[in-house]
Amino acid sequence: MIDSVPAPEVDHGYSYTTLTVEKICSIVNLKLKTREMYFFWKTLFEDIFKRYELTGIVNGSEPCPDRFLIHKNGNLTNQVNLAFDVWHEKDQKIITWIKSTLSEDVVLPLVTTGVIPSNSSCELWLSLRKRFAVAGVSAEYRRSLAAAALATTDICDANPARLESGDLRLLEPNFQRFGKWHAFSGRVLTLKVFEDNTLVIEALSRKGEGRVLVVDGGGSMRRAVTGGMLAKCAEIMGWAGIVVNGCVRDVDEINECEIGVRALATCPVRPIKGEDGSGQKHVDVNIGGTWIRDGEWLYADNDGILVSTTKLSNFFLRIRNFY
């Protein structure tokens, strides 16, 4: 008697067999080329693997079945194991999907020449992770960012002259609050985009070093330029916050991230992806009549958002408030 392993039953209405390379490329709509792209590329694929119950094959927790059935006495038979065929088909499809999303000029040649091994989808997946994964900041570092935030009321009380001169400026109270951090602060990096978040992805994929990304999205209510995946990446890479003159989406995911986010509104429509990464970076932006310049300092909490030409010290705030 043979201990047969039945082939897994597949719901073809929601099956990996319906996924073509074209469909994969429309979901994973970027080509893996650099470390900065890896987080987003990986996250998009992980969603696919989870949805189609393929995660175990890729991470190695669902090993390849024996090719032939095993008799009860422990000997291999010459009878084909259908479970092997199904597993092998899935494995080969995953390899094809992954290869279709690798940059043709940089990464794919490394796979085809064997520099990055691809004997199985698990081997290929882990090899790409080893080559491209970027270590995020520690939990201790994130806690230090959260602790560095200053109260905007204290800042205003201690700096009336700076408010009068414009060295300290208040943004209009039009922003909604998202993310776990209600208060955050940091040096500003500015972007100017319109419904295209290519530059946002590029910025948040790099080390944040406690900075705040200010995105002038033109106030568009038609598309979100930041979502849950970007917020998570910002958390991992050590950004303190994101301020968007426009919309965000995936707010439930954003609210689980250890970061501060401000935006005018929410919108479920995703951004466009321009091939040229349309937009500008490190430029002066005007949000609601308030100018914000790259390299300035932003302070946000439940009372409002302030922008300062220089970094403010908590020590001097305490001294002035004492007197």
XYZ file of C-alpha atoms in Angstrom:
323
model
C 0.000 0.000 0.000
C 1.278 3.449 -0.917
C 1.061 6.527 1.298
C -0.112 8.931 -1.360
C -0.087 12.666 -0.816
C -3.053 14.204 -2.617
C -2.492 17.253 -4.736
C -3.772 20.393 -2.988
C -7.206 21.498 -4.061
C -7.101 24.878 -5.727
C -9.895 27.401 -6.051
C -9.381 28.449 -9.637
C -11.571 31.474 -9.115
C -8.792 32.938 -6.969
C -5.787 30.912 -7.976
C -2.143 31.561 -8.712
C -2.813 30.017 -12.119
C -4.722 33.155 -13.105
C -1.682 35.356 -12.524
C 0.160 36.166 -15.731
C 3.498 37.923 -15.971
C 1.659 40.981 -17.264
C -0.600 40.972 -14.215
C 2.371 40.602 -11.873
C 4.131 43.541 -13.522
C 1.024 45.678 -13.135
C 0.948 44.919 -9.390
C 4.702 45.112 -8.798
C 4.975 48.240 -10.884
C 8.682 48.859 -10.437
C 11.882 47.107 -11.418
C 14.221 46.058 -8.621
C 17.530 47.774 -9.269
C 18.806 49.359 -6.064
C 18.632 48.901 -2.312
C 16.305 51.897 -2.118
C 13.691 50.056 -4.181
C 13.875 46.769 -2.288
C 11.424 47.470 0.543
C 8.582 48.406 -1.816
C 9.364 45.612 -4.265
C 9.433 43.069 -1.432
C 6.241 44.334 0.176
C 4.290 44.172 -3.078
C 5.398 40.577 -3.639
C 4.650 39.595 -0.048
C 1.059 40.725 -0.549
C 0.818 38.486 -3.614
C 2.333 35.494 -1.836
C -0.014 35.925 1.107
C -3.118 36.330 -1.026
C -2.383 33.269 -3.150
C -1.031 31.150 -0.281
C 2.490 30.926 -1.675
C 4.442 32.334 1.277
C 5.538 28.924 2.539
C 7.194 28.041 -0.762
C 9.141 31.302 -0.863
C 10.289 31.360 2.757
C 11.073 27.645 2.885
C 8.454 26.642 5.464
C 6.690 24.536 2.813
C 9.506 22.339 1.475
C 9.382 20.530 -1.816
C 7.560 17.160 -1.545
C 9.233 13.958 -2.713
C 8.993 13.492 -6.453
C 7.739 9.945 -6.102
C 5.379 8.403 -3.605
C 6.823 6.476 -0.690
C 5.701 2.969 0.183
C 4.778 2.209 3.794
C 7.993 0.239 4.091
C 9.871 3.506 3.476
C 11.026 2.759 -0.061
C 10.451 5.088 -2.974
C 8.101 3.882 -5.668
C 8.019 4.809 -9.328
C 4.607 6.416 -8.912
C 4.641 10.174 -9.430
C 3.645 12.290 -6.449
C 1.047 14.786 -7.667
C 1.844 17.096 -4.767
C 5.376 17.451 -6.141
C 4.059 18.502 -9.544
C 1.822 21.160 -8.028
C 4.584 22.470 -5.761
C 7.090 22.540 -8.616
C 4.672 24.409 -10.879
C 4.138 27.057 -8.211
C 7.875 27.339 -7.570
C 8.685 27.849 -11.245
C 5.920 30.417 -11.653
C 7.245 32.410 -8.708
C 10.738 32.389 -10.216
C 9.305 33.676 -13.509
C 7.337 36.392 -11.713
C 10.361 37.558 -9.747
C 12.609 37.639 -12.811
C 10.025 39.702 -14.694
C 10.360 42.473 -12.083
C 14.162 42.654 -12.012
C 15.958 45.432 -13.876
C 17.173 44.120 -17.222
C 20.420 46.084 -17.111
C 21.563 45.428 -13.532
C 19.901 42.631 -11.560
C 18.495 40.189 -14.125
C 21.944 39.505 -15.684
C 23.204 38.549 -12.204
C 20.456 35.932 -12.012
C 20.851 34.553 -15.526
C 24.629 34.177 -15.048
C 24.207 32.482 -11.670
C 25.795 35.215 -9.578
C 22.438 35.366 -7.796
C 21.325 31.703 -7.571
C 17.782 30.779 -8.623
C 17.493 26.992 -8.397
C 14.304 27.537 -6.415
C 12.089 30.509 -5.645
C 13.195 30.323 -2.014
C 16.859 30.461 -2.986
C 16.247 33.389 -5.334
C 14.108 35.275 -2.807
C 16.612 34.880 0.038
C 19.558 35.746 -2.225
C 17.886 38.988 -3.316
C 17.120 39.827 0.300
C 20.743 39.263 1.287
C 21.955 41.481 -1.540
C 19.462 44.339 -1.342
C 17.893 44.488 2.138
C 18.726 47.591 4.145
C 18.870 47.458 7.933
C 16.370 49.790 9.554
C 16.837 51.897 12.667
C 16.477 50.425 16.132
C 13.457 50.759 18.395
C 15.648 52.762 20.776
C 16.448 55.250 18.004
C 12.741 55.663 17.203
C 12.015 56.295 20.878
C 14.695 58.994 20.915
C 13.019 60.686 17.940
C 9.666 60.662 19.690
C 11.203 62.105 22.849
C 12.842 64.959 20.911
C 9.524 66.599 19.994
C 8.844 70.037 21.515
C 5.460 71.456 22.506
C 4.337 74.033 19.945
C 2.659 76.109 22.681
C 5.970 76.374 24.547
C 7.754 77.294 21.329
C 5.283 80.096 20.581
C 5.302 81.416 24.159
C 9.089 81.545 24.192
C 9.554 83.080 20.751
C 7.160 86.001 20.131
C 9.837 87.994 18.319
C 10.581 85.116 15.952
C 6.869 84.761 15.199
C 6.701 88.478 14.429
C 9.787 88.396 12.176
C 8.755 85.282 10.257
C 11.698 83.207 11.460
C 9.044 81.066 13.144
C 5.918 80.416 11.077
C 2.599 78.715 11.747
C 0.902 76.524 9.148
C -2.832 76.934 8.709
C -4.813 74.461 10.874
C -6.084 72.442 7.919
C -4.242 69.190 8.564
C -5.582 65.881 9.811
C -3.449 63.778 12.126
C -2.327 60.203 11.404
C 0.286 57.802 12.751
C 1.083 56.755 16.298
C 3.123 59.858 17.069
C 0.980 62.873 17.901
C 4.094 65.038 18.237
C 7.218 65.017 16.084
C 9.958 67.315 14.876
C 12.966 67.313 12.610
C 14.933 68.952 9.823
C 12.858 69.431 6.685
C 13.342 67.822 3.305
C 10.985 69.320 0.719
C 9.347 67.818 -2.359
C 6.983 69.390 -4.877
C 4.850 66.843 -6.774
C 1.383 66.509 -8.234
C -0.426 63.170 -7.965
C 2.855 61.347 -8.694
C 4.713 59.870 -5.714
C 7.864 58.651 -7.464
C 10.008 61.193 -5.623
C 8.240 60.391 -2.350
C 9.235 56.740 -2.717
C 12.798 57.745 -3.575
C 13.059 59.982 -0.508
C 11.512 57.659 2.075
C 13.582 54.708 0.827
C 16.693 56.470 2.102
C 17.808 56.967 5.687
C 15.638 59.557 7.364
C 18.081 60.524 10.133
C 15.202 62.028 12.112
C 14.063 64.353 9.347
C 10.537 65.381 8.336
C 9.471 64.989 4.719
C 7.308 67.897 3.562
C 5.428 67.067 0.369
C 3.681 69.864 -1.477
C 1.161 67.834 -3.444
C -0.570 70.895 -4.816
C -3.489 70.306 -2.469
C -4.864 67.626 -4.799
C -7.925 65.792 -3.501
C -7.997 63.368 -6.459
C -5.139 61.015 -5.533
C -3.138 60.069 -2.458
C 0.629 60.506 -2.648
C 1.446 58.594 0.537
C 0.042 55.379 1.995
C 0.611 52.647 4.519
C 3.566 51.074 2.770
C 5.421 54.381 2.579
C 4.658 55.185 6.212
C 6.052 51.819 7.287
C 9.163 52.400 5.211
C 9.570 55.839 6.795
C 9.353 54.242 10.243
C 11.944 51.608 9.373
C 14.324 54.118 7.802
C 14.216 56.552 10.719
C 12.046 59.440 9.517
C 10.323 61.463 12.238
C 7.325 62.566 10.219
C 5.611 63.318 6.920
C 3.550 66.422 6.126
C 1.494 66.279 2.940
C -0.232 69.192 1.255
C -2.608 66.689 -0.295
C -4.040 63.278 0.508
C -2.942 60.009 2.080
C -4.571 56.576 2.045
C -4.349 53.270 3.959
C -4.929 55.261 7.143
C -5.460 52.165 9.305
C -1.987 51.009 8.303
C -0.486 54.469 8.805
C -1.986 54.646 12.283
C -0.065 51.498 13.224
C 3.278 53.102 12.308
C 5.602 54.788 14.801
C 5.755 58.059 12.916
C 3.825 61.320 12.724
C 1.824 62.082 9.584
C -0.203 65.159 8.664
C -2.308 65.528 5.523
C -5.228 67.604 4.309
C -7.507 64.608 3.744
C -7.730 60.955 2.753
C -8.339 59.558 -0.709
C -8.498 55.876 -1.711
C -7.167 56.478 -5.240
C -3.507 55.572 -5.686
C -0.957 57.984 -7.202
C 0.324 57.815 -10.740
C 3.848 56.632 -11.457
C 5.620 58.858 -13.942
C 8.610 57.322 -15.663
C 10.602 60.509 -15.248
C 9.737 60.919 -11.572
C 8.029 64.241 -12.259
C 8.393 66.803 -9.520
C 11.091 68.747 -7.708
C 13.111 68.181 -4.560
C 14.987 70.506 -2.195
C 12.867 73.460 -3.336
C 10.929 76.139 -1.469
C 7.249 75.207 -1.166
C 4.248 77.326 -0.245
C 1.557 75.539 1.746
C -1.536 77.552 2.539
C 0.385 80.821 2.260
C 3.280 79.659 4.456
C 6.709 79.197 2.916
C 8.742 76.147 3.925
C 12.347 75.831 2.826
C 14.501 72.758 2.546
C 16.740 72.448 5.604
C 14.460 74.345 7.984
C 12.995 72.724 11.116
C 9.415 71.578 11.623
C 7.620 71.025 14.935
C 4.179 69.407 15.075
C 1.818 68.293 17.828
C -1.898 68.317 18.592
C -1.918 72.131 18.749
C -0.461 72.818 15.326
C 2.536 72.814 12.994
C 5.411 75.300 13.210
C 8.362 75.885 10.889
C 11.558 77.505 12.158
C 14.562 78.762 10.244
C 16.811 77.202 12.907
C 16.707 74.285 15.308
C 15.087 75.133 18.626
C 16.404 73.995 22.002
C 14.209 72.545 24.720
C 16.651 73.943 27.296
C 16.021 77.562 26.303
C 12.272 76.940 26.163
C 12.339 75.811 29.773
C 14.433 78.798 30.852
C 12.168 81.337 29.146
C 8.988 79.739 30.413
C 10.450 79.768 33.940
C 10.908 83.524 33.778
